[in-house]
PDB file of C-alpha atoms in Angstrom:
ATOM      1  CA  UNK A  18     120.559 116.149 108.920  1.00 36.00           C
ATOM      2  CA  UNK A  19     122.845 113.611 106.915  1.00 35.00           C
ATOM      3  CA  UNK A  20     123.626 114.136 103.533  1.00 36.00           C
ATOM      4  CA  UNK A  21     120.912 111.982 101.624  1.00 35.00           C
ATOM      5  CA  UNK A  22     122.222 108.773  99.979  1.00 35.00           C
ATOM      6  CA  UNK A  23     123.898 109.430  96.520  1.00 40.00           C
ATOM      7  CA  UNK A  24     124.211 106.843  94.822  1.00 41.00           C
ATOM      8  CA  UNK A  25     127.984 106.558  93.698  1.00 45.00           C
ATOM      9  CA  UNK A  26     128.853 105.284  90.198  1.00 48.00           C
ATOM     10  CA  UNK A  27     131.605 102.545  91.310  1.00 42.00           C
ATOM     11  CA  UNK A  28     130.249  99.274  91.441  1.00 35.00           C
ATOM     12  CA  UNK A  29     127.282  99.750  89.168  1.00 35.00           C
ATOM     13  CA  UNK A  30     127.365  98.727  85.655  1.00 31.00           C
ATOM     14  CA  UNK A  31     130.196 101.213  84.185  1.00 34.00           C
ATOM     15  CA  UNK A  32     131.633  99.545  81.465  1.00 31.00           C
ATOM     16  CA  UNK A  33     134.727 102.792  81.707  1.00 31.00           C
ATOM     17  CA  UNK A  34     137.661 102.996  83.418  1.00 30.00           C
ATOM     18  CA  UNK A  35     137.712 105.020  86.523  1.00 29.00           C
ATOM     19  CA  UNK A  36     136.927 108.535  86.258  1.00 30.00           C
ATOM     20  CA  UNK A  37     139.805 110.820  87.782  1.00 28.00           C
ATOM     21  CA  UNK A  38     138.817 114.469  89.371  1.00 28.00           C
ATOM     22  CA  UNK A  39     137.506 117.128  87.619  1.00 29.00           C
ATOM     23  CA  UNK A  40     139.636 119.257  85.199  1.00 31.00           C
ATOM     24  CA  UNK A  41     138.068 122.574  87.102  1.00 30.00           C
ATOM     25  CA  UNK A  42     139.677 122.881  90.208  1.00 32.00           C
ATOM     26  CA  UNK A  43     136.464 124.462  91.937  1.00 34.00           C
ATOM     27  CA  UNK A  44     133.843 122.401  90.061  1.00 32.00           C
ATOM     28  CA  UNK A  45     132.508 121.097  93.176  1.00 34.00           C
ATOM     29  CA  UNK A  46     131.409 124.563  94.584  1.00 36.00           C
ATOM     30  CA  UNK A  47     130.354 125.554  90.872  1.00 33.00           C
ATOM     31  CA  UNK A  48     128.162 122.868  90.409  1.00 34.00           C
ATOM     32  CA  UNK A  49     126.626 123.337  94.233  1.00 37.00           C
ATOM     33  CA  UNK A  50     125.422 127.049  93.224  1.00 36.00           C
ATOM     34  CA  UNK A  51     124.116 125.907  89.593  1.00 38.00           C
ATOM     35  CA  UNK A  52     122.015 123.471  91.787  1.00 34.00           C
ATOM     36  CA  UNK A  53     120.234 125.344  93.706  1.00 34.00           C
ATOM     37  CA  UNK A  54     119.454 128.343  90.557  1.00 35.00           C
ATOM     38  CA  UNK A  55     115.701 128.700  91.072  1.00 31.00           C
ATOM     39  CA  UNK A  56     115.597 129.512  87.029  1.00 31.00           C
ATOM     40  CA  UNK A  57     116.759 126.061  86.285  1.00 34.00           C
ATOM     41  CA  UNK A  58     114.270 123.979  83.354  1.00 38.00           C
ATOM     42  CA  UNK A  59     114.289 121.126  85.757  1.00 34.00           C
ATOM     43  CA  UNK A  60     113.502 121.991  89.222  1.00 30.00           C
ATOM     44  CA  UNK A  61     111.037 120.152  91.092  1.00 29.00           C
ATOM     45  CA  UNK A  62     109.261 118.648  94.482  1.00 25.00           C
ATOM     46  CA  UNK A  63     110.454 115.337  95.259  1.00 28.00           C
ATOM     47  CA  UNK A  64     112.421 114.512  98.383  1.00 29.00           C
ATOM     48  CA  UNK A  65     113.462 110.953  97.170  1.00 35.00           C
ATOM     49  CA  UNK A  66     116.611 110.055  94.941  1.00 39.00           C
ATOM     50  CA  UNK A  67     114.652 107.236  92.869  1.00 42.00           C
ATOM     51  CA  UNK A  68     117.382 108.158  89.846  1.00 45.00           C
ATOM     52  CA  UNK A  69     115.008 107.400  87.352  1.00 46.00           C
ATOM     53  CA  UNK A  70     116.243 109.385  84.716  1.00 47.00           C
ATOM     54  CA  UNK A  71     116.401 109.308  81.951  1.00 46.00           C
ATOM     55  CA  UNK A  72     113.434 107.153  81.594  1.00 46.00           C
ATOM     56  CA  UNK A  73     113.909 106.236  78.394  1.00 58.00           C
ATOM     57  CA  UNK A  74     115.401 107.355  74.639  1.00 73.00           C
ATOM     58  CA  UNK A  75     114.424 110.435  73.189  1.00 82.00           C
ATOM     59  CA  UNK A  76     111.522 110.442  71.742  1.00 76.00           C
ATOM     60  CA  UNK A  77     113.269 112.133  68.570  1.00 81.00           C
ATOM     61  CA  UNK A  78     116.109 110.907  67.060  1.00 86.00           C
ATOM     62  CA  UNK A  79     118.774 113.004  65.174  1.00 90.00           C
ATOM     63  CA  UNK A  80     119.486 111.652  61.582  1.00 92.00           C
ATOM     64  CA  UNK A  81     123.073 111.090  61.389  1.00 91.00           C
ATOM     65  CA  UNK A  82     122.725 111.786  57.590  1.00 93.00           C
ATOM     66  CA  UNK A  83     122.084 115.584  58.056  1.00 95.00           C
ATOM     67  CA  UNK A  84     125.790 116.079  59.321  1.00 96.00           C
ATOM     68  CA  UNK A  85     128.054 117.377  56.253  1.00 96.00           C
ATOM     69  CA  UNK A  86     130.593 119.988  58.093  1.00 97.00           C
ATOM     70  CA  UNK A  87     133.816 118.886  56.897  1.00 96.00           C
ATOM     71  CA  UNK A  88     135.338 118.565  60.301  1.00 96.00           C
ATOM     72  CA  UNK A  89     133.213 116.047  61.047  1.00 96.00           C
ATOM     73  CA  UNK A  90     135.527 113.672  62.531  1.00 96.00           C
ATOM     74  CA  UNK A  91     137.890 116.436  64.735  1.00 97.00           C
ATOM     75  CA  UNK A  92     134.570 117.283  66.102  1.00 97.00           C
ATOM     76  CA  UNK A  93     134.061 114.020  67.500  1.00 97.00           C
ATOM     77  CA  UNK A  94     137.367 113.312  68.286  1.00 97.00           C
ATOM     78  CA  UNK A  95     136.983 116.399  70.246  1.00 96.00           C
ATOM     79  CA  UNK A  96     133.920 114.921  72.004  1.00 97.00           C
ATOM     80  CA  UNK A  97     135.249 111.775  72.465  1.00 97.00           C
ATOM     81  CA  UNK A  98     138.801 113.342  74.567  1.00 97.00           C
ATOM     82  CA  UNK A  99     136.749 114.932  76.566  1.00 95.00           C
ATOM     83  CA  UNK A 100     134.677 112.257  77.896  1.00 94.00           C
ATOM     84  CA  UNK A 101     138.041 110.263  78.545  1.00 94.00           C
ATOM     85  CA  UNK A 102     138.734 112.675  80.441  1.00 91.00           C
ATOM     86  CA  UNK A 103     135.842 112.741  83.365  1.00 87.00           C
ATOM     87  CA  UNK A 104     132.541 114.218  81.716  1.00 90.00           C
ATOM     88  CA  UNK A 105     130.251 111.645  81.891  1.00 92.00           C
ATOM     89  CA  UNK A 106     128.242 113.323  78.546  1.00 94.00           C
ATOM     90  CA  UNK A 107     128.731 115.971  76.264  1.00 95.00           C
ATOM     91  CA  UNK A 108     126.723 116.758  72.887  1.00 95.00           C
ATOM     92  CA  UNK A 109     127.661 119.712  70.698  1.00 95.00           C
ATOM     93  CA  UNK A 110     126.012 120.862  67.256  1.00 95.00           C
ATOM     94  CA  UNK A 111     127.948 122.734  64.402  1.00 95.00           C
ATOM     95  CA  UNK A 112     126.450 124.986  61.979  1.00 95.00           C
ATOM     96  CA  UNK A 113     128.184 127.140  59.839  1.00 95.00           C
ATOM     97  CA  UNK A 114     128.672 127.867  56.194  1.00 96.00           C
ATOM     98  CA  UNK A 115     131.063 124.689  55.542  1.00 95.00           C
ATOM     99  CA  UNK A 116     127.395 122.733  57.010  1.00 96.00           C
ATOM    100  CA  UNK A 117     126.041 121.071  59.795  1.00 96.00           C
ATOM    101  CA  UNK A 118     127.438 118.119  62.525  1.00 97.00           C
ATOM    102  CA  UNK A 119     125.562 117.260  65.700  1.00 96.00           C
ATOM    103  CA  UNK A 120     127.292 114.480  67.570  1.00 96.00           C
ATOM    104  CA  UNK A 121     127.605 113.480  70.854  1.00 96.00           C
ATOM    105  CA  UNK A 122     129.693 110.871  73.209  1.00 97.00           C
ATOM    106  CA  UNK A 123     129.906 109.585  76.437  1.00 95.00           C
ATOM    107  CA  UNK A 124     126.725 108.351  78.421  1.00 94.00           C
ATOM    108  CA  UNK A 125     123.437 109.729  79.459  1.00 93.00           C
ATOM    109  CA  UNK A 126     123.664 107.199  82.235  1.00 93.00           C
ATOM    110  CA  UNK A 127     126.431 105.611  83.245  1.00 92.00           C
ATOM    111  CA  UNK A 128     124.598 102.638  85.457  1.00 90.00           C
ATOM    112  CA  UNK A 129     122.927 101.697  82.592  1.00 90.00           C
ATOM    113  CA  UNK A 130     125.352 102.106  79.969  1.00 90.00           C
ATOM    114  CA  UNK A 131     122.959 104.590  78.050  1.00 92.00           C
ATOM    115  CA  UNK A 132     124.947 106.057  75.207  1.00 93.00           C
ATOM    116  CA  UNK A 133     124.704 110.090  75.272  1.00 95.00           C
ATOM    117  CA  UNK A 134     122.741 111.279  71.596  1.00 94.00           C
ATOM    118  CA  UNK A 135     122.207 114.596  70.417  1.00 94.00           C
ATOM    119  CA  UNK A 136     118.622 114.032  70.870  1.00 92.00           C
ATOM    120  CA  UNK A 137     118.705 113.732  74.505  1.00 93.00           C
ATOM    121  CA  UNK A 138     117.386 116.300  76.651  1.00 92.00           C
ATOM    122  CA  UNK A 139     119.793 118.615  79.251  1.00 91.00           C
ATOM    123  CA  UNK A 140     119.219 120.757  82.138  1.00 90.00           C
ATOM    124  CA  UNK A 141     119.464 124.331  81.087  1.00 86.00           C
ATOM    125  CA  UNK A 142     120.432 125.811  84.646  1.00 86.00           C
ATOM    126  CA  UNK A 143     121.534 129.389  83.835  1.00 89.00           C
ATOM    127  CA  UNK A 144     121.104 129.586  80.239  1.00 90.00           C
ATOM    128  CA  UNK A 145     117.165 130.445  81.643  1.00 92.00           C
ATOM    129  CA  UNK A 146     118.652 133.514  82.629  1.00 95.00           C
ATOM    130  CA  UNK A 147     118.362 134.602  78.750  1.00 96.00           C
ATOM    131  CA  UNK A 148     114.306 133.325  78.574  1.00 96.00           C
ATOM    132  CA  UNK A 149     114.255 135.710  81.869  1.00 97.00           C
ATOM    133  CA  UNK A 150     116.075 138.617  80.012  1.00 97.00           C
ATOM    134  CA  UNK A 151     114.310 137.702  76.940  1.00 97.00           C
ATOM    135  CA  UNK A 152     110.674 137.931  79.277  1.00 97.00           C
ATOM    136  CA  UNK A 153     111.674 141.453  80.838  1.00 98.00           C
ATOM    137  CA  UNK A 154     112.308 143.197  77.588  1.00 98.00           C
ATOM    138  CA  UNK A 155     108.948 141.828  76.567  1.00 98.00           C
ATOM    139  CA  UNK A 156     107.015 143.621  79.523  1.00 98.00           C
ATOM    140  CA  UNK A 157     109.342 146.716  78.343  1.00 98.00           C
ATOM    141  CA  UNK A 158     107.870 146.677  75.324  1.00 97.00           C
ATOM    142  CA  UNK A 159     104.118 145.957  76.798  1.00 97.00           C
ATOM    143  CA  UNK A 160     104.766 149.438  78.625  1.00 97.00           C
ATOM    144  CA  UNK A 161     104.818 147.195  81.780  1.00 97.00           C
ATOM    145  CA  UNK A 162     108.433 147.880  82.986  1.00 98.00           C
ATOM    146  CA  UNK A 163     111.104 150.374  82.266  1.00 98.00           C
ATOM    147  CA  UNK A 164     114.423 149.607  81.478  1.00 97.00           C
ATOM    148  CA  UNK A 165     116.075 152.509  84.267  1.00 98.00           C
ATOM    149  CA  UNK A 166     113.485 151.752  86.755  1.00 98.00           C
ATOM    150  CA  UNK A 167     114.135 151.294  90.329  1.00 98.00           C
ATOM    151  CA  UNK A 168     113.642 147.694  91.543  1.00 98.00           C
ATOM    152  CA  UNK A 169     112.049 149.667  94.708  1.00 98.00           C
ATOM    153  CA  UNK A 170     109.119 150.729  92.057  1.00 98.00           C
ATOM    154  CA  UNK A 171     108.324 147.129  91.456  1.00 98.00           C
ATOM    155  CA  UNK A 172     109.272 144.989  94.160  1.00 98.00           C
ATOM    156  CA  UNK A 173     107.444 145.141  98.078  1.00 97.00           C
ATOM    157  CA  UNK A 174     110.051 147.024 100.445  1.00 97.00           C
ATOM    158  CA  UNK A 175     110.542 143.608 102.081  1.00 96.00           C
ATOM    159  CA  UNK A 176     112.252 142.405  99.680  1.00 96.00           C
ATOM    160  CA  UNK A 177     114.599 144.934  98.025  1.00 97.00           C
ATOM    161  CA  UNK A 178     115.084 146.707 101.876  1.00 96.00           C
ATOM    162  CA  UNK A 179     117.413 144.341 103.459  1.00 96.00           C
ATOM    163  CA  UNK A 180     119.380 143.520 100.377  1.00 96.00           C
ATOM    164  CA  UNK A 181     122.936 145.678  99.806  1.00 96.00           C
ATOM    165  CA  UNK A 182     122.250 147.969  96.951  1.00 97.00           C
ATOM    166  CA  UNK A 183     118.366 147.817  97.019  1.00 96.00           C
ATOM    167  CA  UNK A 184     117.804 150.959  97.358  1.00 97.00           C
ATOM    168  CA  UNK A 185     119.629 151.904  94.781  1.00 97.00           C
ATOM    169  CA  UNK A 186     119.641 149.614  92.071  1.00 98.00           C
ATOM    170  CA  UNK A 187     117.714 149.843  88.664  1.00 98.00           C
ATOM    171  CA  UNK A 188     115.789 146.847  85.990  1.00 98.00           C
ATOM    172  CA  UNK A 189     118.874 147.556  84.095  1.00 98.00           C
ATOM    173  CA  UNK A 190     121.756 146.862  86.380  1.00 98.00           C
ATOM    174  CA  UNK A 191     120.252 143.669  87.304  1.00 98.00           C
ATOM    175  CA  UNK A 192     120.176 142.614  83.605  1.00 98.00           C
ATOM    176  CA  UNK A 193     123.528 143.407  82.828  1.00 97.00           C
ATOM    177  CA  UNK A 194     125.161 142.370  86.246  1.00 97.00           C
ATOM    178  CA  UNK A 195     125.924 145.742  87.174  1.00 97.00           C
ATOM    179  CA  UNK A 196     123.341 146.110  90.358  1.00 97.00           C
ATOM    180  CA  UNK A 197     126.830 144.982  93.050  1.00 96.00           C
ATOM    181  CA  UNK A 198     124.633 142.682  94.718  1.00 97.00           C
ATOM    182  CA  UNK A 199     126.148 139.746  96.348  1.00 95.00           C
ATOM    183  CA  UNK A 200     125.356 136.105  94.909  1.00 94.00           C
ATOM    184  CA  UNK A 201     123.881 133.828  97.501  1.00 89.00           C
ATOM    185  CA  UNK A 202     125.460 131.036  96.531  1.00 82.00           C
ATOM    186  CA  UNK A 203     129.058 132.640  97.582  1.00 80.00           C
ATOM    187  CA  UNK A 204     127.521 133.029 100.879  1.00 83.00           C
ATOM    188  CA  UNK A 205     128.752 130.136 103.835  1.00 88.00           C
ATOM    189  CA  UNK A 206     125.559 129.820 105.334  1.00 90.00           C
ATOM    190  CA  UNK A 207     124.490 129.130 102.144  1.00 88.00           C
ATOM    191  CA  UNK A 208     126.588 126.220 101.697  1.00 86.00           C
ATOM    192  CA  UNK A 209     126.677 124.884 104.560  1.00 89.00           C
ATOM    193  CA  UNK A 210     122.694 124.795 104.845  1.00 89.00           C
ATOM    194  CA  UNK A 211     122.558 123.124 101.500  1.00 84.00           C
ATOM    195  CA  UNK A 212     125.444 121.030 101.673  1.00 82.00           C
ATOM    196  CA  UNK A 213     123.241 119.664 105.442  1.00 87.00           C
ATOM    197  CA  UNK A 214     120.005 119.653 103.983  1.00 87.00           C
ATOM    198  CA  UNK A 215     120.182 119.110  99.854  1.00 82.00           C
ATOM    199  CA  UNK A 216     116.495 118.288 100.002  1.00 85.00           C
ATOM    200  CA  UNK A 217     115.290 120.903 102.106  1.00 86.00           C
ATOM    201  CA  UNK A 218     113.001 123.522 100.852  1.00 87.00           C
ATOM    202  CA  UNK A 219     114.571 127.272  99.912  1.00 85.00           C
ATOM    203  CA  UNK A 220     111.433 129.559  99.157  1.00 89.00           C
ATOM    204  CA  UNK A 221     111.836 132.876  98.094  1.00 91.00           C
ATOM    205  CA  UNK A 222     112.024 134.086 101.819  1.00 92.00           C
ATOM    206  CA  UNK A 223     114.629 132.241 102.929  1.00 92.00           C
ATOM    207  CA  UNK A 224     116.835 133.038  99.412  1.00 92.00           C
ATOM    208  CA  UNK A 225     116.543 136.540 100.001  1.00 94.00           C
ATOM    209  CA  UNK A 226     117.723 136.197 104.281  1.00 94.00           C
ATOM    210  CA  UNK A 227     121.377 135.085 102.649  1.00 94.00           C
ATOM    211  CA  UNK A 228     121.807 138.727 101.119  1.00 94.00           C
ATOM    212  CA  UNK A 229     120.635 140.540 104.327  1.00 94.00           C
ATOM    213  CA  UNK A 230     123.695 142.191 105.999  1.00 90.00           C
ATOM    214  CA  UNK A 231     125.707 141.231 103.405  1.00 92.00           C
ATOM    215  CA  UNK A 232     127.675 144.062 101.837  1.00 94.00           C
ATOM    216  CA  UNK A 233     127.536 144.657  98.517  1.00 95.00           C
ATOM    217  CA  UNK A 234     130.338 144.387  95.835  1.00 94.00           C
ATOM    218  CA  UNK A 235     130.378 147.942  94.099  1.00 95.00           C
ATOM    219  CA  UNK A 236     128.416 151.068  93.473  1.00 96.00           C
ATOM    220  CA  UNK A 237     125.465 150.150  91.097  1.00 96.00           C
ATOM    221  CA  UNK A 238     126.396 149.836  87.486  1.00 94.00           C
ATOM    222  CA  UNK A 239     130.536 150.293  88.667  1.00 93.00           C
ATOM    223  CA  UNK A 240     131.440 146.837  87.612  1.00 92.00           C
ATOM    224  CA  UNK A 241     130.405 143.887  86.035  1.00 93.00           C
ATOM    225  CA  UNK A 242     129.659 140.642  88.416  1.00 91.00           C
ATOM    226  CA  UNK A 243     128.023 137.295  88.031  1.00 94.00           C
ATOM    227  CA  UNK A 244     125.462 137.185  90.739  1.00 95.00           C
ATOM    228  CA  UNK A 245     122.309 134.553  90.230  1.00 94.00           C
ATOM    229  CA  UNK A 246     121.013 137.450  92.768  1.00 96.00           C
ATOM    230  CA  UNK A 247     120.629 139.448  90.473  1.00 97.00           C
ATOM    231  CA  UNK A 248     118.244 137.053  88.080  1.00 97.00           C
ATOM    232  CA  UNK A 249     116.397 136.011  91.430  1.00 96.00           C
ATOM    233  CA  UNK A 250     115.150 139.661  91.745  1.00 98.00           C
ATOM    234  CA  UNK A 251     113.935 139.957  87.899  1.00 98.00           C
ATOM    235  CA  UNK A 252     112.140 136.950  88.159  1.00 96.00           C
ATOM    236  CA  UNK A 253     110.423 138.274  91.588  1.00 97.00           C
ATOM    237  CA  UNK A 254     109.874 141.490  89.481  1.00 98.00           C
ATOM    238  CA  UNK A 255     108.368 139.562  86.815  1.00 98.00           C
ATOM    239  CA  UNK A 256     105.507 137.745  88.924  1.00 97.00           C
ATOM    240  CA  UNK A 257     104.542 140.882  90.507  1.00 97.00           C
ATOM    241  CA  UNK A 258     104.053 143.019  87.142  1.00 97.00           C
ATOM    242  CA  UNK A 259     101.991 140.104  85.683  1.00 96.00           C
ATOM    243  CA  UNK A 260     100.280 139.297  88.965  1.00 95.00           C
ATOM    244  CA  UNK A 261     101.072 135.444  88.102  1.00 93.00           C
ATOM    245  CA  UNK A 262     104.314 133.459  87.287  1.00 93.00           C
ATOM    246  CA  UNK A 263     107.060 134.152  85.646  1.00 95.00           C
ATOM    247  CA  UNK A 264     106.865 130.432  83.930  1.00 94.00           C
ATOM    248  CA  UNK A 265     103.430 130.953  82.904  1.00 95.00           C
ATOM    249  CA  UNK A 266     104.852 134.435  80.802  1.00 96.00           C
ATOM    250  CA  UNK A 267     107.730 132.177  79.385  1.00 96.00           C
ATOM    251  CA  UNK A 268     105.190 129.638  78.772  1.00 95.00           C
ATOM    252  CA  UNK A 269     102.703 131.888  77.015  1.00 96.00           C
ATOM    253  CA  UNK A 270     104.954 134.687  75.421  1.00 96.00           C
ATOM    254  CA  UNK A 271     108.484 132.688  74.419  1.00 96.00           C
ATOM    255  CA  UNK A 272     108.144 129.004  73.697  1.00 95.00           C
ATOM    256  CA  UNK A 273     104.879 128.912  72.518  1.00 95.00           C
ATOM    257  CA  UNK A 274     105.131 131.317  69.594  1.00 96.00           C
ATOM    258  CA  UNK A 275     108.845 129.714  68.617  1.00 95.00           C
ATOM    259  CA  UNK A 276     108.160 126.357  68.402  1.00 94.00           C
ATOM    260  CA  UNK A 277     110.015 125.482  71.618  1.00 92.00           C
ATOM    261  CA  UNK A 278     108.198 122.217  72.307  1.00 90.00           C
ATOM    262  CA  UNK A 279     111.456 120.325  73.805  1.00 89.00           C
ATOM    263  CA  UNK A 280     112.154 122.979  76.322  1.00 90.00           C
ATOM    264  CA  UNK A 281     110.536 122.828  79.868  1.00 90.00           C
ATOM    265  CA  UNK A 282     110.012 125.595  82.478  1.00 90.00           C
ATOM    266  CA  UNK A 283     107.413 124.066  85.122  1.00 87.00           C
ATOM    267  CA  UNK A 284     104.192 124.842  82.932  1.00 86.00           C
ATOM    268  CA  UNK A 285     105.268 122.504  80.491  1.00 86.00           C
ATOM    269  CA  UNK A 286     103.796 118.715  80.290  1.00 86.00           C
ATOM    270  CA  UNK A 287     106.433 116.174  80.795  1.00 84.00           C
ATOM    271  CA  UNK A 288     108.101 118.641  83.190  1.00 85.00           C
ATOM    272  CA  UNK A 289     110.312 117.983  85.550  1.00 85.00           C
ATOM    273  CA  UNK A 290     111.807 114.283  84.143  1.00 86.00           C
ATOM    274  CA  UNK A 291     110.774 114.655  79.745  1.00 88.00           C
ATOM    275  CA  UNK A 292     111.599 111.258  78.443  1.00 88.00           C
ATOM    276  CA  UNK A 293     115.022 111.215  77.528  1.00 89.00           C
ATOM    277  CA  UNK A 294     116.434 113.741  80.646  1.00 92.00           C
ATOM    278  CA  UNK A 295     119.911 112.828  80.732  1.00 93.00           C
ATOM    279  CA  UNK A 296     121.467 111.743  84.751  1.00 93.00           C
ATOM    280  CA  UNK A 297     123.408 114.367  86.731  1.00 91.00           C
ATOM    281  CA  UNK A 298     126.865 113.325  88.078  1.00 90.00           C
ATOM    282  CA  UNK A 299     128.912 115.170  90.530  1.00 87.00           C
ATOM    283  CA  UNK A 300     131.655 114.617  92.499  1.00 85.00           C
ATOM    284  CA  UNK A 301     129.914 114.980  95.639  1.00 76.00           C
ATOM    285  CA  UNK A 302     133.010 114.163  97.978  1.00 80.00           C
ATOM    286  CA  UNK A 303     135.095 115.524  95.890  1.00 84.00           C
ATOM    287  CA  UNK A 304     137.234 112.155  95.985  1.00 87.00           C
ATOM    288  CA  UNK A 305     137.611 111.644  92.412  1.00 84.00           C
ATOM    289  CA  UNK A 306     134.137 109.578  92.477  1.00 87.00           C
ATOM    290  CA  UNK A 307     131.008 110.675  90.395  1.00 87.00           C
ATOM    291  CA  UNK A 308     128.019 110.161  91.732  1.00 89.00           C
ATOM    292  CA  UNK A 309     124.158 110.336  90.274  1.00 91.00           C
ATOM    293  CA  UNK A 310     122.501 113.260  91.800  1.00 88.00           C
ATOM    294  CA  UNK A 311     119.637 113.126  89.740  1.00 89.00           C
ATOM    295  CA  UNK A 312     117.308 113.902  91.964  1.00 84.00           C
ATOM    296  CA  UNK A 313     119.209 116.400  94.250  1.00 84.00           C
ATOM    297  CA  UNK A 314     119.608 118.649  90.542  1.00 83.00           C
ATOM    298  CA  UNK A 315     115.873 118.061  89.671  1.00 84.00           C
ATOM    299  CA  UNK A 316     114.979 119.014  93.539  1.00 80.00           C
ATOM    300  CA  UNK A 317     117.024 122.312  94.126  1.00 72.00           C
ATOM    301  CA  UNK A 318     116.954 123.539  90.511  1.00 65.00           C
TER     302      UNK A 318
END
């Protein structure tokens, strides 16, 4: 199947110069895992690239008064290289003792010239890995899980059977990275099944059949490695303890008790596109070119 038709950023209304390749030399393949992380505040079910996004402003919008850190203007001179550079958007806040800056520069849509503010809202893609951490120590508390469990104790045979380590591998090792199970998104039929079919569906099933014969990267709790694996299987653990789904218990027992009424996690209203979502840009053909892949992000997050 053809690769679905990105929309590239030349020849729309970009008021910038050209943007040159990415400073990371392997952004391409970074971005293509953080697109498919099933943990993402922004997945979603449509199979069209309508980029939409963002809709419109904020709905909030950050008083420019508040700021009063000192470094106010190397801040956004910071910001503001940056962007020159190839990102399309950034937004950082401050706060320390010396006082507070949120700023922001670049675009939240190129096409349409929408200027980038702090208010705007972001894709969290594997900073939900810390609501998921956050989540299992919760049940730990509850009684409901134990820290130096097995996964085997939670988790059908199915699942943790085939995978390198399964047998062996504890709640705890997956936390901290420690289990030595591969990440799927290192894997080349991975890629290549994604990179073919961006708006194809990957259920839980199929995520899982890229670990099987794999073999795995050290003794559990040896070494330290990133693996979104490892975060896949804690949020499988997570709907099978609670007999539900893991965004309903983020949902219920983190971002409604603090306050987190801008953050979205599939039980939220106004998920997957909140007003303000910023666009997604990658370069796709990794020819120097952004391109809005809204929709791809929002599809395989």
């Amino acid at each position: 199947m053809p690769n679905p038709p990105l929309t590239n950023v030349e020849g729309s209304r970009e008021t910038r110069p050209h943007l040159g390749p990415p400073p990371i030399k392997d952004l391409g393949r970074i971005l293509l895992w953080g697109l498919l992380s099933l943990y993402s505040f922004t997945a979603a079910t449509a199979c069209t690239l309508d980029l939409i996004s963002p809709s419109s402003q904020p709905p909030t919008v950050w008083d420019p008064t508040r700021n009063t850190h000192p470094n106010a203007g190397e801040f956004q001179e910071l910001l503001d290289r940056y962007t020159k550079r190839g990102l399309p958007g950034v937004v950082f806040l401050a706060r320390a003792p010396q006082g507070l800056w949120n700023g922001a520069a670049g675009f939240a849509k190129i096409e349409a010239a929408v200027p980038m503010t702090p208010s705007h809202r972001h894709h969290s893609a594997s900073v939900t890995k810390m609501y998921t951490a956050a989540a299992v120590m919760l049940l730990i508390e509850d009684g409901l899980l134990e820290l130096d469990a097995l996964i085997s104790v939670y988790l059908p045979e199915e699942v943790w059977g085939p995978i390198p380590n399964g047998s062996k591998v504890t709640v705890r090792d997956l936390l901290n990275h420690r289990s030595g199970i591969p990440d799927f998104g290192g894997d080349l039929s991975f890629e290549l099944d994604f990179l073919n079919d961006p708006l194809g569906d990957y259920p839980e099933g199929k995520i899982l059949s890229y670990l099987h014969g794999q073999s795995a990267w050290c003794e559990p709790g040896e070494i330290c490695f990133y693996s979104n694996a490892n975060y896949f299987l804690l949020a499988l653990i997570l709907d099978e303890v609670t007999a539900g789904n893991h965004s309903d218990l983020f949902t219920r027992r983190i971002f409604r008790p603090l306050g987190l009424d801008e953050t979205y996690y599939k039980s939220e209203e106004g998920y997957p596109r909140p007003r303000g979502l910023v666009s997604s840009y990658q370069d796709f053909e990794g020819n120097g070119r952004l391109m809005n892949v809204s929709d791809l992000t929002i599809h395989s997050a």
